[in-house]
PDB file of C-alpha atoms in Angstrom:
ATOM      1  CA  MET A  18     -30.243-138.161 -93.698  1.00 59.00           C
ATOM      2  CA  SER A  19     -28.420-137.614 -90.421  1.00 75.00           C
ATOM      3  CA  VAL A  20     -27.762-140.349 -87.901  1.00 75.00           C
ATOM      4  CA  MET A  21     -30.181-138.872 -85.374  1.00 77.00           C
ATOM      5  CA  LYS A  22     -33.019-138.739 -87.890  1.00 73.00           C
ATOM      6  CA  ARG A  23     -32.400-142.340 -88.889  1.00 71.00           C
ATOM      7  CA  LEU A  24     -32.365-143.425 -85.247  1.00 73.00           C
ATOM      8  CA  SER A  25     -35.548-141.489 -84.629  1.00 73.00           C
ATOM      9  CA  MET A  26     -37.251-143.074 -87.635  1.00 75.00           C
ATOM     10  CA  ILE A  27     -36.124-146.575 -86.604  1.00 72.00           C
ATOM     11  CA  PHE A  28     -37.322-146.035 -83.049  1.00 68.00           C
ATOM     12  CA  LYS A  29     -40.694-144.705 -84.200  1.00 71.00           C
ATOM     13  CA  SER A  30     -41.186-147.549 -86.678  1.00 72.00           C
ATOM     14  CA  LYS A  31     -40.360-150.209 -84.090  1.00 68.00           C
ATOM     15  CA  ALA A  32     -42.492-148.476 -81.456  1.00 68.00           C
ATOM     16  CA  ASN A  33     -45.386-148.273 -83.913  1.00 66.00           C
ATOM     17  CA  LYS A  34     -45.015-151.971 -84.741  1.00 67.00           C
ATOM     18  CA  ALA A  35     -44.913-152.903 -81.047  1.00 64.00           C
ATOM     19  CA  LEU A  36     -47.947-150.748 -80.268  1.00 64.00           C
ATOM     20  CA  ASP A  37     -49.850-152.173 -83.222  1.00 64.00           C
ATOM     21  CA  LYS A  38     -49.118-155.677 -81.958  1.00 68.00           C
ATOM     22  CA  MET A  39     -50.176-154.810 -78.418  1.00 67.00           C
ATOM     23  CA  GLU A  40     -53.285-152.864 -79.392  1.00 71.00           C
ATOM     24  CA  ASP A  41     -56.612-154.594 -78.939  1.00 79.00           C
ATOM     25  CA  PRO A  42     -59.449-152.848 -80.854  1.00 81.00           C
ATOM     26  CA  ARG A  43     -61.950-153.949 -78.220  1.00 85.00           C
ATOM     27  CA  GLU A  44     -59.992-152.249 -75.458  1.00 86.00           C
ATOM     28  CA  THR A  45     -59.616-149.124 -77.605  1.00 85.00           C
ATOM     29  CA  LEU A  46     -63.367-148.988 -78.222  1.00 87.00           C
ATOM     30  CA  ASP A  47     -64.114-149.462 -74.524  1.00 90.00           C
ATOM     31  CA  TYR A  48     -61.685-146.662 -73.664  1.00 89.00           C
ATOM     32  CA  SER A  49     -63.276-144.330 -76.234  1.00 90.00           C
ATOM     33  CA  TYR A  50     -66.716-145.124 -74.863  1.00 91.00           C
ATOM     34  CA  GLN A  51     -65.516-144.400 -71.350  1.00 92.00           C
ATOM     35  CA  ARG A  52     -64.149-141.021 -72.460  1.00 92.00           C
ATOM     36  CA  GLN A  53     -67.465-140.159 -74.104  1.00 91.00           C
ATOM     37  CA  LEU A  54     -69.306-141.057 -70.921  1.00 92.00           C
ATOM     38  CA  GLU A  55     -66.971-138.777 -68.984  1.00 92.00           C
ATOM     39  CA  LEU A  56     -67.623-135.944 -71.463  1.00 91.00           C
ATOM     40  CA  LEU A  57     -71.372-136.528 -71.210  1.00 91.00           C
ATOM     41  CA  GLN A  58     -71.106-136.409 -67.442  1.00 92.00           C
ATOM     42  CA  LYS A  59     -69.288-133.069 -67.645  1.00 91.00           C
ATOM     43  CA  VAL A  60     -71.967-131.642 -69.937  1.00 90.00           C
ATOM     44  CA  ARG A  61     -74.692-132.783 -67.564  1.00 91.00           C
ATOM     45  CA  ARG A  62     -72.813-131.269 -64.668  1.00 92.00           C
ATOM     46  CA  GLY A  63     -72.569-128.029 -66.630  1.00 90.00           C
ATOM     47  CA  VAL A  64     -76.315-128.102 -67.282  1.00 91.00           C
ATOM     48  CA  ALA A  65     -76.927-128.622 -63.567  1.00 92.00           C
ATOM     49  CA  ASP A  66     -74.595-125.737 -62.659  1.00 93.00           C
ATOM     50  CA  VAL A  67     -76.294-123.374 -65.116  1.00 92.00           C
ATOM     51  CA  ALA A  68     -79.723-124.439 -63.878  1.00 93.00           C
ATOM     52  CA  THR A  69     -78.596-123.831 -60.306  1.00 93.00           C
ATOM     53  CA  SER A  70     -77.360-120.323 -61.208  1.00 93.00           C
ATOM     54  CA  ARG A  71     -80.615-119.575 -63.046  1.00 92.00           C
ATOM     55  CA  LYS A  72     -82.622-120.694 -60.056  1.00 93.00           C
ATOM     56  CA  ARG A  73     -80.509-118.572 -57.738  1.00 94.00           C
ATOM     57  CA  VAL A  74     -81.114-115.510 -59.950  1.00 93.00           C
ATOM     58  CA  GLU A  75     -84.835-116.240 -59.940  1.00 92.00           C
ATOM     59  CA  LEU A  76     -84.849-116.343 -56.142  1.00 94.00           C
ATOM     60  CA  GLN A  77     -82.878-113.127 -56.008  1.00 93.00           C
ATOM     61  CA  ILE A  78     -85.302-111.427 -58.403  1.00 92.00           C
ATOM     62  CA  ASN A  79     -88.252-112.564 -56.317  1.00 92.00           C
ATOM     63  CA  HIS A  80     -86.616-111.250 -53.156  1.00 92.00           C
ATOM     64  CA  ILE A  81     -85.816-107.853 -54.693  1.00 92.00           C
ATOM     65  CA  GLU A  82     -89.333-107.604 -56.137  1.00 91.00           C
ATOM     66  CA  GLN A  83     -90.720-108.175 -52.662  1.00 91.00           C
ATOM     67  CA  GLN A  84     -88.474-105.385 -51.336  1.00 90.00           C
ATOM     68  CA  ALA A  85     -89.603-103.081 -54.140  1.00 90.00           C
ATOM     69  CA  THR A  86     -93.250-103.807 -53.361  1.00 90.00           C
ATOM     70  CA  ARG A  87     -92.715-103.116 -49.669  1.00 90.00           C
ATOM     71  CA  LEU A  88     -90.961 -99.780 -50.438  1.00 87.00           C
ATOM     72  CA  GLU A  89     -93.875 -98.808 -52.658  1.00 87.00           C
ATOM     73  CA  ASP A  90     -96.302 -99.497 -49.819  1.00 88.00           C
ATOM     74  CA  GLN A  91     -94.120 -97.560 -47.394  1.00 87.00           C
ATOM     75  CA  GLY A  92     -94.025 -94.590 -49.784  1.00 88.00           C
ATOM     76  CA  ARG A  93     -97.822 -94.538 -50.007  1.00 86.00           C
ATOM     77  CA  LYS A  94     -98.133 -94.616 -46.230  1.00 87.00           C
ATOM     78  CA  ALA A  95     -95.565 -91.821 -45.824  1.00 86.00           C
ATOM     79  CA  LEU A  96     -97.347 -89.711 -48.404  1.00 83.00           C
ATOM     80  CA  SER A  97    -100.672 -90.348 -46.739  1.00 86.00           C
ATOM     81  CA  VAL A  98     -99.389 -88.937 -43.441  1.00 85.00           C
ATOM     82  CA  GLY A  99     -97.796 -85.941 -45.133  1.00 84.00           C
ATOM     83  CA  ARG A 100     -94.244 -87.173 -45.146  1.00 86.00           C
ATOM     84  CA  GLU A 101     -93.399 -86.465 -48.737  1.00 85.00           C
ATOM     85  CA  ASP A 102     -89.694 -86.657 -48.067  1.00 87.00           C
ATOM     86  CA  LEU A 103     -90.004 -90.244 -46.801  1.00 87.00           C
ATOM     87  CA  ALA A 104     -92.227 -91.123 -49.726  1.00 86.00           C
ATOM     88  CA  ARG A 105     -89.642 -89.690 -52.142  1.00 87.00           C
ATOM     89  CA  GLU A 106     -86.843 -91.721 -50.465  1.00 88.00           C
ATOM     90  CA  ALA A 107     -88.863 -94.933 -50.618  1.00 87.00           C
ATOM     91  CA  LEU A 108     -89.601 -94.411 -54.294  1.00 87.00           C
ATOM     92  CA  SER A 109     -85.909 -93.674 -54.978  1.00 88.00           C
ATOM     93  CA  ARG A 110     -84.856 -96.919 -53.353  1.00 88.00           C
ATOM     94  CA  ARG A 111     -87.608 -98.728 -55.204  1.00 88.00           C
ATOM     95  CA  SER A 112     -86.236 -97.370 -58.486  1.00 88.00           C
ATOM     96  CA  SER A 113     -82.747 -98.627 -57.651  1.00 90.00           C
ATOM     97  CA  LEU A 114     -84.184-102.062 -56.934  1.00 89.00           C
ATOM     98  CA  GLN A 115     -86.027-102.025 -60.251  1.00 90.00           C
ATOM     99  CA  THR A 116     -82.716-101.406 -61.995  1.00 91.00           C
ATOM    100  CA  GLN A 117     -81.208-104.433 -60.206  1.00 91.00           C
ATOM    101  CA  ILE A 118     -84.228-106.509 -61.139  1.00 91.00           C
ATOM    102  CA  ALA A 119     -83.798-105.573 -64.799  1.00 92.00           C
ATOM    103  CA  ASP A 120     -80.126-106.573 -64.726  1.00 92.00           C
ATOM    104  CA  LEU A 121     -80.963-109.817 -62.999  1.00 92.00           C
ATOM    105  CA  ARG A 122     -83.637-110.609 -65.573  1.00 92.00           C
ATOM    106  CA  VAL A 123     -81.061-110.150 -68.330  1.00 93.00           C
ATOM    107  CA  GLN A 124     -78.748-112.567 -66.511  1.00 92.00           C
ATOM    108  CA  HIS A 125     -81.650-114.932 -66.006  1.00 92.00           C
ATOM    109  CA  ASP A 126     -82.474-114.907 -69.695  1.00 93.00           C
ATOM    110  CA  ASN A 127     -78.827-115.553 -70.601  1.00 93.00           C
ATOM    111  CA  LEU A 128     -78.574-118.401 -68.121  1.00 92.00           C
ATOM    112  CA  GLN A 129     -81.811-119.884 -69.369  1.00 91.00           C
ATOM    113  CA  ALA A 130     -80.587-119.718 -72.971  1.00 93.00           C
ATOM    114  CA  GLU A 131     -77.290-121.326 -71.947  1.00 91.00           C
ATOM    115  CA  GLU A 132     -79.164-123.990 -70.047  1.00 91.00           C
ATOM    116  CA  GLU A 133     -81.295-124.804 -73.070  1.00 92.00           C
ATOM    117  CA  LYS A 134     -78.210-124.933 -75.271  1.00 92.00           C
ATOM    118  CA  LEU A 135     -76.408-127.271 -72.901  1.00 90.00           C
ATOM    119  CA  THR A 136     -79.512-129.406 -72.522  1.00 91.00           C
ATOM    120  CA  THR A 137     -79.760-129.770 -76.288  1.00 91.00           C
ATOM    121  CA  ALA A 138     -76.036-130.571 -76.501  1.00 90.00           C
ATOM    122  CA  SER A 139     -76.412-133.105 -73.709  1.00 90.00           C
ATOM    123  CA  GLN A 140     -79.286-134.805 -75.482  1.00 91.00           C
ATOM    124  CA  ARG A 141     -77.359-134.950 -78.754  1.00 92.00           C
ATOM    125  CA  LEU A 142     -74.280-136.241 -76.989  1.00 91.00           C
ATOM    126  CA  GLN A 143     -76.388-138.837 -75.200  1.00 92.00           C
ATOM    127  CA  ALA A 144     -77.770-140.037 -78.522  1.00 93.00           C
ATOM    128  CA  LYS A 145     -74.251-140.137 -79.957  1.00 91.00           C
ATOM    129  CA  VAL A 146     -72.951-142.100 -76.983  1.00 92.00           C
ATOM    130  CA  ASP A 147     -75.826-144.574 -77.239  1.00 92.00           C
ATOM    131  CA  SER A 148     -75.184-145.023 -80.953  1.00 92.00           C
ATOM    132  CA  PHE A 149     -71.465-145.463 -80.335  1.00 91.00           C
ATOM    133  CA  ARG A 150     -72.176-148.029 -77.620  1.00 91.00           C
ATOM    134  CA  HIS A 151     -74.308-150.152 -79.958  1.00 91.00           C
ATOM    135  CA  LYS A 152     -71.746-149.845 -82.737  1.00 91.00           C
ATOM    136  CA  LYS A 153     -68.949-150.631 -80.296  1.00 89.00           C
ATOM    137  CA  GLU A 154     -70.603-153.829 -79.145  1.00 91.00           C
ATOM    138  CA  THR A 155     -71.247-154.861 -82.750  1.00 91.00           C
ATOM    139  CA  ILE A 156     -67.620-154.244 -83.714  1.00 90.00           C
ATOM    140  CA  LYS A 157     -66.359-156.083 -80.644  1.00 88.00           C
ATOM    141  CA  ALA A 158     -68.575-159.090 -81.376  1.00 91.00           C
ATOM    142  CA  THR A 159     -67.456-159.110 -85.020  1.00 90.00           C
ATOM    143  CA  TYR A 160     -63.800-158.817 -84.037  1.00 85.00           C
ATOM    144  CA  THR A 161     -64.132-161.615 -81.473  1.00 88.00           C
ATOM    145  CA  ALA A 162     -65.788-163.884 -84.034  1.00 89.00           C
ATOM    146  CA  ALA A 163     -63.116-163.070 -86.629  1.00 87.00           C
ATOM    147  CA  GLU A 164     -60.372-163.717 -84.074  1.00 83.00           C
ATOM    148  CA  ALA A 165     -61.891-167.075 -83.141  1.00 86.00           C
ATOM    149  CA  GLN A 166     -62.274-168.024 -86.805  1.00 85.00           C
ATOM    150  CA  THR A 167     -58.666-167.054 -87.454  1.00 81.00           C
ATOM    151  CA  ARG A 168     -57.445-169.199 -84.577  1.00 78.00           C
ATOM    152  CA  ILE A 169     -59.534-172.139 -85.806  1.00 80.00           C
ATOM    153  CA  ASN A 170     -58.183-171.775 -89.337  1.00 77.00           C
ATOM    154  CA  GLU A 171     -54.628-171.520 -88.030  1.00 70.00           C
ATOM    155  CA  ALA A 172     -55.181-174.627 -85.919  1.00 69.00           C
ATOM    156  CA  PHE A 173     -56.515-176.548 -88.922  1.00 70.00           C
ATOM    157  CA  SER A 174     -53.662-175.384 -91.128  1.00 68.00           C
ATOM    158  CA  GLY A 175     -51.076-176.024 -88.413  1.00 61.00           C
ATOM    159  CA  ILE A 176     -49.543-172.542 -88.598  1.00 61.00           C
ATOM    160  CA  SER A 177     -50.632-171.405 -85.162  1.00 57.00           C
ATOM    161  CA  GLU A 178     -47.990-171.170 -82.470  1.00 60.00           C
ATOM    162  CA  GLU A 179     -49.648-173.750 -80.219  1.00 61.00           C
ATOM    163  CA  MET A 180     -50.294-176.262 -82.994  1.00 58.00           C
ATOM    164  CA  GLY A 181     -46.807-175.606 -84.354  1.00 60.00           C
ATOM    165  CA  ASP A 182     -45.305-176.637 -81.028  1.00 67.00           C
ATOM    166  CA  VAL A 183     -47.492-179.757 -80.988  1.00 66.00           C
ATOM    167  CA  GLY A 184     -46.446-180.609 -84.526  1.00 66.00           C
ATOM    168  CA  LEU A 185     -42.772-180.221 -83.669  1.00 74.00           C
ATOM    169  CA  ALA A 186     -43.197-182.421 -80.590  1.00 75.00           C
ATOM    170  CA  ILE A 187     -44.889-185.132 -82.667  1.00 77.00           C
ATOM    171  CA  GLN A 188     -42.178-184.905 -85.314  1.00 80.00           C
ATOM    172  CA  ARG A 189     -39.434-185.232 -82.696  1.00 83.00           C
ATOM    173  CA  ALA A 190     -41.186-188.225 -81.124  1.00 85.00           C
ATOM    174  CA  GLU A 191     -41.573-189.923 -84.501  1.00 85.00           C
ATOM    175  CA  ASP A 192     -37.930-189.281 -85.396  1.00 86.00           C
ATOM    176  CA  LYS A 193     -36.742-190.644 -82.058  1.00 87.00           C
ATOM    177  CA  THR A 194     -38.974-193.717 -82.375  1.00 89.00           C
ATOM    178  CA  ALA A 195     -37.687-194.408 -85.885  1.00 86.00           C
ATOM    179  CA  GLN A 196     -34.115-194.009 -84.678  1.00 87.00           C
ATOM    180  CA  MET A 197     -34.663-196.446 -81.800  1.00 86.00           C
ATOM    181  CA  GLN A 198     -36.316-198.973 -84.126  1.00 85.00           C
ATOM    182  CA  ALA A 199     -33.429-198.735 -86.570  1.00 86.00           C
ATOM    183  CA  ARG A 200     -30.923-199.177 -83.735  1.00 82.00           C
ATOM    184  CA  ALA A 201     -32.782-202.209 -82.381  1.00 83.00           C
ATOM    185  CA  GLY A 202     -32.932-203.791 -85.856  1.00 81.00           C
ATOM    186  CA  ALA A 203     -29.222-203.199 -86.435  1.00 80.00           C
ATOM    187  CA  ILE A 204     -28.303-204.784 -83.106  1.00 78.00           C
ATOM    188  CA  ASP A 205     -30.479-207.809 -83.876  1.00 76.00           C
ATOM    189  CA  GLU A 206     -28.702-208.230 -87.213  1.00 76.00           C
ATOM    190  CA  LEU A 207     -25.281-207.949 -85.575  1.00 75.00           C
ATOM    191  CA  LEU A 208     -26.223-210.496 -82.912  1.00 72.00           C
ATOM    192  CA  ALA A 209     -27.561-212.894 -85.537  1.00 73.00           C
ATOM    193  CA  SER A 210     -24.404-212.602 -87.643  1.00 70.00           C
ATOM    194  CA  GLY A 211     -22.146-213.103 -84.627  1.00 65.00           C
ATOM    195  CA  ALA A 212     -20.521-209.705 -84.945  1.00 66.00           C
ATOM    196  CA  LEU A 213     -21.658-208.973 -81.384  1.00 63.00           C
ATOM    197  CA  ASP A 214     -21.612-211.351 -78.424  1.00 63.00           C
ATOM    198  CA  ASP A 215     -24.885-211.932 -76.629  1.00 59.00           C
ATOM    199  CA  PHE A 216     -23.988-211.799 -72.924  1.00 60.00           C
ATOM    200  CA  SER A 217     -27.544-212.566 -71.885  1.00 59.00           C
ATOM    201  CA  GLY A 218     -27.069-216.254 -72.873  1.00 53.00           C
ATOM    202  CA  SER A 219     -30.074-216.394 -75.149  1.00 51.00           C
ATOM    203  CA  ARG A 220     -28.056-217.657 -78.161  1.00 49.00           C
ATOM    204  CA  ASN A 221     -26.443-220.581 -76.226  1.00 50.00           C
ATOM    205  CA  ASP A 222     -29.798-221.376 -74.708  1.00 55.00           C
ATOM    206  CA  ASP A 223     -31.289-221.800 -78.178  1.00 60.00           C
ATOM    207  CA  ILE A 224     -28.551-224.258 -79.177  1.00 63.00           C
ATOM    208  CA  GLN A 225     -28.971-226.192 -75.937  1.00 60.00           C
ATOM    209  CA  ALA A 226     -32.709-226.342 -76.481  1.00 59.00           C
ATOM    210  CA  GLU A 227     -32.114-227.799 -79.968  1.00 63.00           C
ATOM    211  CA  LEU A 228     -29.756-230.431 -78.535  1.00 62.00           C
ATOM    212  CA  ASP A 229     -32.261-231.264 -75.804  1.00 63.00           C
ATOM    213  CA  ARG A 230     -34.974-231.795 -78.390  1.00 63.00           C
ATOM    214  CA  MET A 231     -32.733-234.151 -80.406  1.00 62.00           C
ATOM    215  CA  GLY A 232     -31.752-236.120 -77.280  1.00 61.00           C
ATOM    216  CA  GLY A 233     -35.345-236.335 -76.125  1.00 58.00           C
ATOM    217  CA  GLY A 234     -36.445-237.809 -79.472  1.00 62.00           C
ATOM    218  CA  ARG A 235     -33.674-240.508 -79.360  1.00 67.00           C
ATOM    219  CA  ASP A 236     -34.674-241.481 -75.817  1.00 71.00           C
ATOM    220  CA  VAL A 237     -38.216-242.062 -77.010  1.00 71.00           C
ATOM    221  CA  GLU A 238     -36.999-244.279 -79.840  1.00 76.00           C
ATOM    222  CA  LEU A 239     -34.845-246.312 -77.459  1.00 79.00           C
ATOM    223  CA  GLU A 240     -37.685-246.763 -75.016  1.00 79.00           C
ATOM    224  CA  LEU A 241     -39.991-247.874 -77.820  1.00 77.00           C
ATOM    225  CA  ALA A 242     -37.404-250.458 -79.071  1.00 81.00           C
ATOM    226  CA  ARG A 243     -36.977-251.808 -75.519  1.00 80.00           C
ATOM    227  CA  MET A 244     -40.714-252.329 -75.140  1.00 80.00           C
ATOM    228  CA  LYS A 245     -40.857-254.135 -78.509  1.00 79.00           C
ATOM    229  CA  ALA A 246     -38.011-256.437 -77.392  1.00 81.00           C
ATOM    230  CA  GLU A 247     -39.851-257.305 -74.195  1.00 81.00           C
ATOM    231  CA  LEU A 248     -42.902-258.234 -76.230  1.00 81.00           C
ATOM    232  CA  GLY A 249     -40.817-260.253 -78.638  1.00 76.00           C
ATOM    233  CA  GLN A 250     -41.461-257.908 -81.512  1.00 68.00           C
ATOM    234  CA  GLY A 251     -37.913-256.821 -82.116  1.00 61.00           C
ATOM    235  CA  PRO A 252     -34.293-256.868 -80.933  1.00 63.00           C
ATOM    236  CA  ALA A 253     -33.207-255.205 -77.761  1.00 58.00           C
ATOM    237  CA  PRO A 254     -32.139-251.575 -78.224  1.00 57.00           C
ATOM    238  CA  GLN A 255     -28.467-250.737 -78.270  1.00 60.00           C
ATOM    239  CA  PRO A 256     -27.373-247.976 -75.915  1.00 55.00           C
ATOM    240  CA  SER A 257     -26.331-244.801 -77.636  1.00 50.00           C
ATOM    241  CA  ILE A 258     -22.782-243.633 -77.632  1.00 46.00           C
ATOM    242  CA  GLU A 259     -24.143-240.085 -77.151  1.00 46.00           C
ATOM    243  CA  GLN A 260     -25.595-241.194 -73.798  1.00 47.00           C
ATOM    244  CA  GLY A 261     -22.158-242.149 -72.566  1.00 46.00           C
ATOM    245  CA  GLN A 262     -22.910-245.894 -72.076  1.00 47.00           C
ATOM    246  CA  PRO A 263     -20.308-248.406 -73.318  1.00 45.00           C
ATOM    247  CA  GLN A 264     -21.359-250.937 -75.914  1.00 46.00           C
ATOM    248  CA  ALA A 265     -21.288-254.648 -74.946  1.00 46.00           C
ATOM    249  CA  GLN A 266     -18.204-256.457 -76.183  1.00 47.00           C
ATOM    250  CA  PRO A 267     -18.852-259.749 -78.026  1.00 45.00           C
ATOM    251  CA  GLN A 268     -17.956-262.817 -75.937  1.00 48.00           C
ATOM    252  CA  PRO A 269     -15.625-265.417 -77.540  1.00 47.00           C
ATOM    253  CA  GLN A 270     -17.382-268.677 -78.397  1.00 48.00           C
ATOM    254  CA  SER A 271     -16.153-271.972 -77.083  1.00 44.00           C
ATOM    255  CA  GLN A 272     -14.598-274.602 -79.384  1.00 41.00           C
ATOM    256  CA  THR A 273     -17.670-276.855 -79.094  1.00 42.00           C
ATOM    257  CA  GLN A 274     -19.940-274.009 -80.034  1.00 46.00           C
ATOM    258  CA  GLN A 275     -17.654-273.170 -82.942  1.00 44.00           C
ATOM    259  CA  LEU A 276     -17.796-276.809 -84.297  1.00 42.00           C
ATOM    260  CA  ARG A 277     -21.548-277.215 -83.766  1.00 48.00           C
ATOM    261  CA  GLN A 278     -23.354-277.225 -86.957  1.00 46.00           C
ATOM    262  CA  PRO A 279     -26.311-275.109 -87.417  1.00 46.00           C
ATOM    263  CA  GLY A 280     -29.545-276.856 -86.502  1.00 46.00           C
ATOM    264  CA  GLU A 281     -27.873-279.346 -84.072  1.00 47.00           C
ATOM    265  CA  PRO A 282     -29.037-279.386 -80.510  1.00 47.00           C
ATOM    266  CA  ALA A 283     -26.721-277.887 -77.949  1.00 44.00           C
TER     267      ALA A 283
END
């Protein structure tokens, strides 16, 4: 196979594929119906033209017959007054008109036959066009229903172009969400392990809050011990070293106090 033939075959195959993809059967049926209507209109116009010609021939025959009748009357009058020559001339002209009438009647019969033939063809074509119109509408409705069903099935199966794009968008969103969740979890683990520094201060704030809770509990205990001491229910509380208060140093006892025996009055 030569290069040109191969190129021609490739071009025709691709053109046929493109045309098949672009072709809509409903549009093709509408176009065919339109062409049939145009053909029917031409046939009807032809019937009207033939009928017009037939009518014109009929009028012409009537006119010539009137002329022939008048010539016959003129011939009788001429013969009645002794003008045989005029009567002969009138009859000669009348004979010529009769020949024209005969020819016109032949044309009239032909036109009438043609008119009947075209009328019959027009009626048959009209019936065919009507039948094609009903069939066309049925096919179009069936094709539209099949197309809608196909689109619905493709949407349910997810193979349609629109649903495919939606599915890809959802998949991308899910992948991105999972990636962000994984990244957030990894960062939390790194912050908890100390591999990353938390510059927002949340980690130090947690430690400080724990220390504040411990200090607050000790203050409550000290306050409770102080109240018991005031009521004589316990010793006075000792200030905590953590609060930064110095402890009271024991005072040295005097020599008299050191020699006093227990139970003796001061």
